[in-house]
Coordinates of C-alpha atoms and ligand atoms in Angstrom, one line a residue:
S1 CA 82.2 135.4 113.4
E2 CA 85.4 136.1 115.3
V3 CA 86.9 137.7 112.3
A4 CA 83.8 139.8 111.7
T5 CA 83.9 141.0 115.3
M6 CA 87.6 141.9 115.0
M7 CA 86.9 143.9 111.9
D8 CA 83.7 145.3 113.2
V9 CA 81.6 144.2 110.1
P10 CA 78.5 142.2 110.0
V11 CA 79.2 138.4 110.0
T12 CA 76.9 138.0 106.9
K13 CA 79.3 140.2 104.9
V14 CA 82.2 137.9 105.9
I15 CA 80.2 134.9 104.9
S16 CA 79.3 136.4 101.5
A17 CA 83.0 137.4 101.0
C18 CA 83.8 133.7 101.5
M19 CA 81.1 132.6 99.2
S20 CA 82.5 134.8 96.4
L21 CA 85.7 132.8 96.8
G22 CA 83.6 129.7 96.3
M23 CA 83.6 128.7 100.0
M24 CA 80.4 127.7 101.7
V25 CA 81.1 128.6 105.3
T26 CA 79.1 128.8 108.5
M27 CA 79.7 131.5 111.1
N28 CA 81.5 129.1 113.5
Q29 CA 83.8 127.8 110.9
R30 CA 87.5 128.5 111.3
L31 CA 89.2 129.9 108.1
D32 CA 92.6 128.9 106.9
A33 CA 95.4 131.5 106.8
E34 CA 95.1 132.1 103.1
T35 CA 91.4 132.7 103.1
L36 CA 91.6 134.9 106.2
S37 CA 94.1 137.2 104.4
I38 CA 92.0 137.5 101.3
V39 CA 88.8 138.2 103.3
A40 CA 90.4 140.7 105.6
D41 CA 91.9 142.4 102.6
E42 CA 88.4 142.9 101.1
F43 CA 87.5 144.9 104.2
G44 CA 90.7 146.9 104.1
F45 CA 92.5 144.9 106.9
E46 CA 95.8 143.2 107.0
V47 CA 96.2 140.0 108.9
E48 CA 99.2 139.5 111.2
F49 CA 99.9 135.9 112.2
I50 CA 101.2 135.5 115.7
T51 CA 102.6 132.0 114.9
A52 CA 104.9 133.7 112.4
D53 CA 106.3 135.9 115.2
I54 CA 107.1 133.0 117.5
E55 CA 108.6 131.0 114.7
E56 CA 110.7 133.9 113.5
A57 CA 113.0 133.5 116.5
V58 CA 113.6 129.9 115.4
Q59 CA 114.5 130.7 111.9
E60 CA 118.1 129.9 111.2
E61 CA 120.3 132.1 109.1
E62 CA 121.5 130.6 105.9
D63 CA 125.1 129.3 105.9
A64 CA 127.6 131.0 103.7
P65 CA 128.8 128.5 100.9
E66 CA 132.4 128.6 102.2
D67 CA 131.2 127.3 105.6
L68 CA 129.6 124.2 104.2
M69 CA 131.4 120.9 104.5
A70 CA 130.5 117.4 103.2
R71 CA 128.2 115.5 105.6
A72 CA 127.3 111.8 105.8
P73 CA 124.1 110.6 104.1
I74 CA 121.1 109.7 106.3
V75 CA 119.5 106.5 105.1
T76 CA 116.1 104.8 105.7
V77 CA 115.5 101.1 105.0
M78 CA 112.1 100.2 103.6
G79 CA 110.4 97.2 102.1
H80 CA 107.8 94.4 102.5
V81 CA 107.4 92.7 105.8
D82 CA 109.8 89.8 106.3
H83 CA 112.0 90.7 103.3
G84 CA 114.9 91.4 105.7
K85 CA 114.9 95.1 106.7
T86 CA 115.7 94.5 110.4
S87 CA 118.3 91.8 109.5
L88 CA 120.0 94.2 107.2
L89 CA 120.0 97.1 109.7
D90 CA 121.3 94.7 112.4
Y91 CA 124.0 93.2 110.1
I92 CA 125.3 96.7 109.2
R93 CA 125.3 97.8 112.8
E94 CA 127.3 94.8 114.0
E95 CA 129.8 94.8 111.2
N96 CA 130.6 98.5 111.2
V97 CA 131.1 99.4 114.8
I98 CA 133.0 102.7 115.0
A99 CA 136.4 101.8 116.4
G100 CA 136.8 102.4 120.1
E101 CA 133.0 102.5 120.6
S102 CA 132.4 98.8 120.8
G103 CA 131.5 98.8 124.4
G104 CA 128.0 98.5 125.8
I105 CA 124.9 96.7 124.7
T106 CA 123.1 98.0 121.7
Q107 CA 119.9 99.9 122.5
H108 CA 117.5 100.7 119.8
I109 CA 117.3 104.4 120.0
G110 CA 115.8 104.9 116.6
A111 CA 118.9 105.8 114.7
Y112 CA 122.6 104.9 114.6
G113 CA 125.7 105.9 112.8
V114 CA 128.4 103.6 111.3
Q115 CA 131.8 104.2 110.0
L116 CA 132.9 101.9 107.1
K117 CA 136.4 100.5 106.8
N118 CA 137.3 103.2 104.4
G119 CA 136.4 105.8 107.0
Q120 CA 133.2 107.0 105.3
K121 CA 130.2 107.4 107.5
I122 CA 126.5 106.7 107.1
A123 CA 123.6 107.4 109.5
F124 CA 120.7 105.0 109.5
L125 CA 117.2 105.6 110.7
D126 CA 116.6 102.4 112.7
T127 CA 112.8 102.4 112.5
P128 CA 112.4 100.1 109.5
G129 CA 109.3 100.5 107.3
H130 CA 107.8 103.4 105.4
E131 CA 105.3 104.2 108.1
A132 CA 107.9 106.0 110.3
F133 CA 109.4 107.6 107.2
T134 CA 106.2 109.0 106.0
A135 CA 104.8 109.9 109.4
M136 CA 107.9 112.1 109.9
R137 CA 107.5 113.6 106.5
A138 CA 103.8 114.3 107.2
R139 CA 105.1 116.4 110.1
G140 CA 107.2 118.4 107.7
A141 CA 110.5 116.8 108.6
K142 CA 112.9 116.2 105.8
V143 CA 115.4 113.8 107.2
T144 CA 116.2 111.0 104.8
D145 CA 118.6 111.5 102.0
L146 CA 118.4 108.1 100.5
A147 CA 116.2 105.0 100.8
I148 CA 117.3 101.4 100.6
I149 CA 114.4 99.2 99.5
V150 CA 114.8 95.6 100.5
V151 CA 113.2 92.9 98.3
A152 CA 113.5 89.2 99.1
A153 CA 114.8 87.3 96.1
D154 CA 112.9 84.2 97.0
D155 CA 109.7 86.2 97.0
A156 CA 108.5 88.9 94.6
I157 CA 107.7 92.6 94.5
M158 CA 104.9 92.8 97.1
P159 CA 102.3 95.4 98.0
Q160 CA 104.5 97.0 100.6
T161 CA 107.5 97.0 98.2
K162 CA 105.3 99.1 95.9
E163 CA 104.2 101.3 98.7
A164 CA 107.8 101.9 99.8
I165 CA 108.7 102.8 96.2
S166 CA 105.9 105.3 96.0
H167 CA 106.7 106.8 99.4
A168 CA 110.4 107.3 98.4
Q169 CA 109.4 108.7 95.1
A170 CA 106.8 111.1 96.6
A171 CA 109.5 112.4 98.9
G172 CA 112.0 112.8 96.0
V173 CA 114.4 110.5 97.7
P174 CA 116.7 108.3 95.5
I175 CA 116.4 104.6 95.9
V176 CA 119.0 101.8 96.1
F177 CA 117.5 98.3 95.8
A178 CA 118.9 95.6 98.1
I179 CA 117.8 92.3 96.6
N180 CA 118.1 90.1 99.7
K181 CA 118.2 86.5 100.7
I182 CA 120.5 85.4 97.8
D183 CA 121.9 82.6 100.1
K184 CA 118.6 80.8 99.7
P185 CA 118.5 78.0 97.1
D186 CA 115.2 79.3 95.6
A187 CA 116.4 82.9 95.3
N188 CA 116.0 84.4 91.9
P189 CA 117.3 88.0 91.9
E190 CA 116.8 88.3 88.1
K191 CA 113.1 87.7 88.5
I192 CA 112.9 90.7 90.9
K193 CA 114.9 92.9 88.5
E194 CA 112.5 91.8 85.7
Q195 CA 109.5 92.8 87.8
L196 CA 111.1 96.1 88.6
A197 CA 111.7 96.7 84.9
S198 CA 108.0 96.0 84.2
M199 CA 107.2 98.8 86.6
N200 CA 109.5 101.1 84.7
L201 CA 112.2 100.8 87.3
L202 CA 115.3 99.8 85.4
V203 CA 118.2 98.8 87.6
E204 CA 121.8 99.1 86.4
D205 CA 122.2 95.5 85.4
W206 CA 119.2 96.0 83.1
G207 CA 120.7 99.1 81.5
G208 CA 118.9 101.6 83.8
K209 CA 120.1 104.2 86.2
I210 CA 118.8 102.8 89.5
Q211 CA 121.4 101.2 91.7
S212 CA 120.7 97.7 93.1
H213 CA 122.8 95.0 94.6
D214 CA 122.2 91.3 95.4
I215 CA 122.8 90.7 99.1
S216 CA 122.3 88.3 102.0
A217 CA 121.6 90.0 105.2
K218 CA 122.2 86.7 106.9
T219 CA 125.7 85.9 105.6
G220 CA 126.6 89.5 104.8
E221 CA 127.4 88.7 101.2
G222 CA 127.1 91.8 99.0
V223 CA 126.4 94.2 101.9
P224 CA 129.7 96.1 101.7
E225 CA 129.1 96.6 98.0
L226 CA 125.6 97.7 98.7
L227 CA 126.8 100.4 101.1
E228 CA 129.4 101.5 98.5
K229 CA 126.6 102.1 96.1
V230 CA 124.7 104.0 98.7
L231 CA 127.7 106.2 99.2
L232 CA 128.1 106.7 95.4
E233 CA 124.5 107.7 95.1
A234 CA 124.9 110.0 98.1
E235 CA 127.9 111.6 96.5
L236 CA 125.7 112.8 93.6
L237 CA 123.5 114.6 96.1
E238 CA 126.5 116.7 97.3
L239 CA 125.2 116.7 100.9
Q240 CA 126.6 119.5 102.9
A241 CA 126.2 121.2 106.3
N242 CA 128.0 123.7 108.4
P243 CA 129.3 122.0 111.5
N244 CA 130.6 125.3 113.1
R245 CA 127.4 126.7 114.3
S246 CA 124.7 126.0 116.9
A247 CA 122.9 122.7 116.1
N248 CA 119.5 122.0 114.6
G249 CA 117.9 118.9 113.4
T250 CA 115.0 116.5 113.9
V251 CA 113.6 114.4 116.7
V252 CA 113.6 110.7 115.8
E253 CA 111.9 109.4 118.9
A254 CA 111.4 110.2 122.6
F255 CA 110.2 108.4 125.7
L256 CA 110.2 108.7 129.5
D257 CA 112.7 106.6 131.3
K258 CA 111.8 106.0 135.0
G259 CA 115.4 106.5 136.2
R260 CA 116.7 109.1 133.8
G261 CA 113.8 111.2 132.8
Y262 CA 112.9 112.1 129.2
V263 CA 115.2 110.5 126.7
S264 CA 115.1 111.9 123.2
T265 CA 116.9 110.6 120.1
I266 CA 117.7 113.4 117.8
L267 CA 119.4 113.6 114.5
V268 CA 121.7 116.6 114.1
Q269 CA 121.4 118.0 110.6
G270 CA 123.3 121.2 110.9
G271 CA 125.8 122.6 113.4
T272 CA 127.2 120.8 116.4
L273 CA 125.3 119.9 119.5
K274 CA 127.2 120.1 122.8
I275 CA 126.5 119.2 126.4
G276 CA 125.2 122.2 128.1
D277 CA 123.4 123.6 125.1
Y278 CA 119.8 124.9 125.5
V279 CA 117.5 123.0 123.2
L280 CA 114.0 123.7 121.9
A281 CA 112.4 120.7 120.4
G282 CA 108.7 121.1 119.3
Q283 CA 106.9 122.0 122.5
N284 CA 109.7 121.0 124.8
S285 CA 112.9 122.6 125.9
G286 CA 115.8 122.0 128.3
K287 CA 119.5 121.9 128.8
V288 CA 121.4 119.0 127.3
K289 CA 122.7 117.1 130.4
A290 CA 124.2 114.1 128.7
M291 CA 124.4 112.6 125.2
H292 CA 124.8 108.9 124.3
D293 CA 125.2 106.9 121.2
E294 CA 123.2 103.7 120.6
R295 CA 125.7 101.7 122.6
G296 CA 125.4 103.9 125.7
N297 CA 128.8 105.5 125.2
N298 CA 129.1 109.1 126.3
V299 CA 129.2 111.6 123.5
E300 CA 130.6 115.1 124.1
Q301 CA 129.5 116.6 120.8
A302 CA 127.5 115.7 117.8
G303 CA 128.0 117.2 114.4
P304 CA 125.9 117.0 111.2
S305 CA 124.3 113.6 110.3
T306 CA 125.0 112.3 113.8
P307 CA 122.2 110.6 115.8
V308 CA 122.4 110.9 119.6
S309 CA 120.1 110.3 122.5
I310 CA 120.0 113.3 124.8
L311 CA 118.9 113.8 128.4
G312 CA 117.5 117.0 129.8
L313 CA 114.4 118.0 127.9
D314 CA 111.3 118.7 130.1
G315 CA 109.1 116.4 128.1
A316 CA 108.9 114.0 125.1
P317 CA 108.8 115.8 121.8
Q318 CA 107.2 114.0 118.9
A319 CA 109.0 112.2 116.1
G320 CA 109.5 114.6 113.3
D321 CA 109.6 117.7 115.5
K322 CA 112.5 120.1 114.7
F323 CA 115.0 121.1 117.3
N324 CA 117.2 124.2 117.6
V325 CA 119.7 125.4 120.1
F326 CA 119.2 128.7 121.8
E327 CA 121.7 131.1 123.5
D328 CA 119.2 131.9 126.1
E329 CA 117.3 129.3 128.1
R330 CA 114.4 131.6 128.8
E331 CA 113.8 132.3 125.1
A332 CA 113.6 128.5 124.4
K333 CA 111.2 128.1 127.3
T334 CA 109.0 130.9 126.1
I335 CA 108.7 129.6 122.6
A336 CA 108.0 126.1 123.8
S337 CA 105.2 127.3 126.0
K338 CA 103.8 129.6 123.3
R339 CA 103.7 126.6 120.9
T340 CA 101.9 124.6 123.5
Q341 CA 99.3 127.3 123.9
L342 CA 98.9 127.8 120.2
Q343 CA 98.5 124.1 119.7
R344 CA 95.8 124.0 122.3
E345 CA 94.0 126.9 120.6
Q346 CA 94.3 125.5 117.2
S347 CA 93.2 122.0 118.2
V348 CA 90.1 122.8 116.2
R349 CA 92.3 123.1 113.3
T350 CA 91.3 124.4 109.9
Q351 CA 91.6 122.3 106.8
R352 CA 95.3 121.8 106.1
H353 CA 95.0 119.3 103.3
I354 CA 93.4 119.4 99.9
T355 CA 89.9 118.1 99.5
L356 CA 88.0 117.6 96.3
D357 CA 85.6 120.4 97.3
E358 CA 88.5 122.8 97.8
I359 CA 90.2 122.3 94.5
G360 CA 88.1 124.8 92.5
R361 CA 88.8 127.5 95.1
R362 CA 92.5 126.8 95.2
I363 CA 92.6 126.9 91.4
A364 CA 90.8 130.2 91.4
L365 CA 93.3 131.5 93.8
G366 CA 96.0 130.6 91.3
D367 CA 98.3 128.7 93.7
F368 CA 97.3 125.2 92.8
K369 CA 99.3 123.5 90.1
E370 CA 99.3 119.8 91.0
L371 CA 96.6 117.5 92.1
N372 CA 98.1 114.5 93.9
I373 CA 96.0 111.3 94.0
I374 CA 96.4 108.0 95.7
L375 CA 94.3 105.4 93.9
K376 CA 93.3 102.1 95.4
G377 CA 91.0 99.7 93.6
D378 CA 89.6 96.1 93.8
V379 CA 91.2 94.9 90.5
D380 CA 94.1 95.9 88.4
G381 CA 91.9 96.6 85.4
S382 CA 89.9 99.4 87.1
V383 CA 93.0 100.9 88.7
E384 CA 94.7 101.2 85.3
A385 CA 91.5 102.5 83.6
L386 CA 91.1 105.1 86.3
T387 CA 94.8 106.1 86.2
D388 CA 94.5 106.7 82.4
S389 CA 91.3 108.7 82.7
F390 CA 92.6 110.8 85.6
Q391 CA 95.8 111.6 83.9
K392 CA 93.9 112.7 80.8
L393 CA 92.2 115.3 83.0
S394 CA 95.4 117.2 83.4
T395 CA 95.3 120.7 81.9
E396 CA 97.8 123.4 81.2
E397 CA 97.1 124.9 84.6
I398 CA 96.9 121.8 86.7
Q399 CA 98.7 118.5 86.5
V400 CA 97.1 115.3 87.9
N401 CA 99.7 113.1 89.5
I402 CA 98.9 109.5 90.6
I403 CA 101.5 109.3 93.3
H404 CA 100.5 105.8 94.3
K405 CA 98.2 103.2 92.9
A406 CA 97.6 99.7 93.9
V407 CA 95.0 96.9 94.3
G408 CA 93.7 96.6 97.9
P409 CA 91.9 98.4 100.6
I410 CA 92.8 101.9 101.7
T411 CA 95.4 101.5 104.4
E412 CA 96.9 103.6 107.2
S413 CA 100.0 104.0 105.1
D414 CA 98.0 105.4 102.1
V415 CA 96.5 108.0 104.4
L416 CA 100.0 108.9 105.8
L417 CA 101.3 109.2 102.3
A418 CA 98.4 111.5 101.4
S419 CA 99.1 113.6 104.5
A420 CA 102.8 113.9 103.6
S421 CA 102.1 114.7 100.0
D422 CA 98.9 116.7 100.3
A423 CA 97.0 114.2 98.2
I424 CA 93.4 112.9 98.1
V425 CA 92.7 109.2 98.3
I426 CA 90.3 107.6 95.9
G427 CA 89.0 104.1 96.5
F428 CA 87.3 102.2 93.8
N429 CA 85.2 99.3 95.2
V430 CA 87.4 99.3 98.2
R431 CA 87.1 100.8 101.7
P432 CA 89.4 102.1 104.4
M433 CA 90.9 99.3 106.6
G434 CA 91.8 99.3 110.2
N435 CA 92.8 102.7 111.5
A436 CA 92.8 104.3 108.1
R437 CA 89.5 106.1 108.6
Q438 CA 90.4 107.5 112.1
I439 CA 93.8 108.8 110.9
A440 CA 92.2 110.3 107.8
D441 CA 89.8 112.2 110.1
K442 CA 92.6 113.4 112.3
E443 CA 94.8 114.4 109.5
E444 CA 91.8 115.8 107.5
I445 CA 92.5 113.7 104.5
D446 CA 89.8 113.5 101.8
I447 CA 88.9 109.9 101.1
R448 CA 86.4 109.4 98.2
M449 CA 84.9 106.1 97.4
Y450 CA 83.3 105.1 94.1
S451 CA 81.8 102.0 92.5
I452 CA 81.2 103.5 89.1
I453 CA 84.2 104.6 87.0
Y454 CA 82.2 107.3 85.3
D455 CA 81.3 108.9 88.6
A456 CA 84.8 109.0 89.8
I457 CA 86.0 110.7 86.6
N458 CA 83.1 113.1 86.5
D459 CA 83.6 114.2 90.1
L460 CA 87.3 114.9 89.5
K461 CA 86.5 116.7 86.3
D462 CA 83.9 118.8 88.0
A463 CA 86.2 119.5 91.0
M464 CA 88.9 120.7 88.6
E465 CA 86.5 123.0 86.9
G466 CA 85.4 124.4 90.2
M467 CA 82.0 123.0 89.7
L468 CA 81.6 120.4 92.4
S469 CA 78.8 121.3 94.6
P470 CA 80.0 121.3 98.2
V471 CA 79.0 118.4 100.4
M472 CA 77.1 120.0 103.3
Ligands
GDP501 P1 111.6 92.6 108.2 O1 110.2 92.3 108.5 O2 111.7 93.2 106.8 O3 112.4 93.5 109.1 O4 112.4 91.2 108.0 P2 113.4 90.5 109.1 O5 114.7 91.2 109.0 O6 112.8 90.4 110.4 O7 113.6 89.1 108.4 C1 112.5 88.2 108.2 C2 113.0 86.8 108.2 O8 113.9 86.5 107.1 C3 113.8 86.4 109.5 O9 113.5 85.1 109.9 C4 115.3 86.5 109.0 O10 116.1 85.7 109.7 C5 115.1 86.1 107.5 N1 116.2 86.7 106.7 C6 116.4 88.0 106.5 N2 117.4 88.2 105.7 C7 117.8 87.0 105.2 C8 118.8 86.5 104.3 O11 119.5 87.3 103.7 N3 118.9 85.2 104.1 C9 118.1 84.3 104.8 N4 118.2 83.0 104.6 N5 117.1 84.7 105.7 C10 117.0 86.0 105.9

């Protein structure tokens, strides 16, 4: 109805325009940007998005190729609980203290950098687990270059191992396996490699391309070699950034410290951040008053792939928010407050993620090429049967991708993965567990539950043919 008023046309006409696009809408419904443009066009109007105006000021110019220099890889450690993620991160931190920076007590600031004996650097995101990784990705942040997936050699490939693999694959991030706990008498690294092979993940020892190394996060055995493999893998990525420009990057975490004010850990991805710079991070801004590494040492400047905790922002931005440096403090402030205002206005947000009902419309619009599905089921047999049938529904126009499948209930992590990968979640004889339902509602993720295989296949088929009758 708002759009109708702005264009001065009857609201019924707007509704029927939407219906001709295959959308059943009510007059109070908010339309997404794409639909708005098409509908407005039908009435001879052009839509100008104010968000775009604000964000234009934040757009960075592309770097000239000659300004780019090699940068250190940024690595996330994932894996099943108790397989040794934290132990590995701690071991690497203690063994590779950058010379001259050994003072101070380690504080977990969400990320840290190490310099290896050969001088090469690696930055680690110190929030082990795929939840943090995927939550950041769901917010649009591309931070991780490479994932180390830890598997305990005295255990097996576990559900969270599989999840971690799916999360890394969905993000297109190369994996290096760390087969851990080899100091234990009952460790059997070959069994893990065999299990990986049966999942079509062939590690190098098994004639494949995926790097893996047997390690002990307790004794440190194999860890230097693991890190060498990480660097080798990173080399293939040819990671580059321009250090000689104003900084940008991503917020890793932020909190309010009683004595010092807001403390934000950020990861510089391009340029160099200096004390005194005016920073805009999400809906917050401020002048960088001080910078510290994770040992509390003062840092004067931070170049690409360097994590630092900064003081001076006027609030706590969210993990995954991007940050930029501005010449002008006022400009940074204005954008921050406009963002806050927009956020408030858009809190009744329009659908951002794909739903089964929407597929037909998106296909008709011609911009929908892949349907991502996360499939959870009660038994392996049904999961495999559904995977096969879903994949067979792929057509020339639209590819069905099962980005993660597993036996078990629908978890928070499934929903986050769906949010980060614009996927729908299909549960067969299983239900959402814990907070999964609430998060799905908040993130507007479509969860469909079935108990008859035939129904699940038919619904998907109908949706892809644009025939699914909308759920009212
Ligand atoms: P996370 O849940 O993946 O972060 O796992 P932790 O790092 O907390 O490790 C879980 C348990 O396994 C702890 O009791 C560790 O001391 C132990 N652990 C981790 N790595 C090793 C290892 O290489 N060898 C042995 N023997 N124990 C390990």
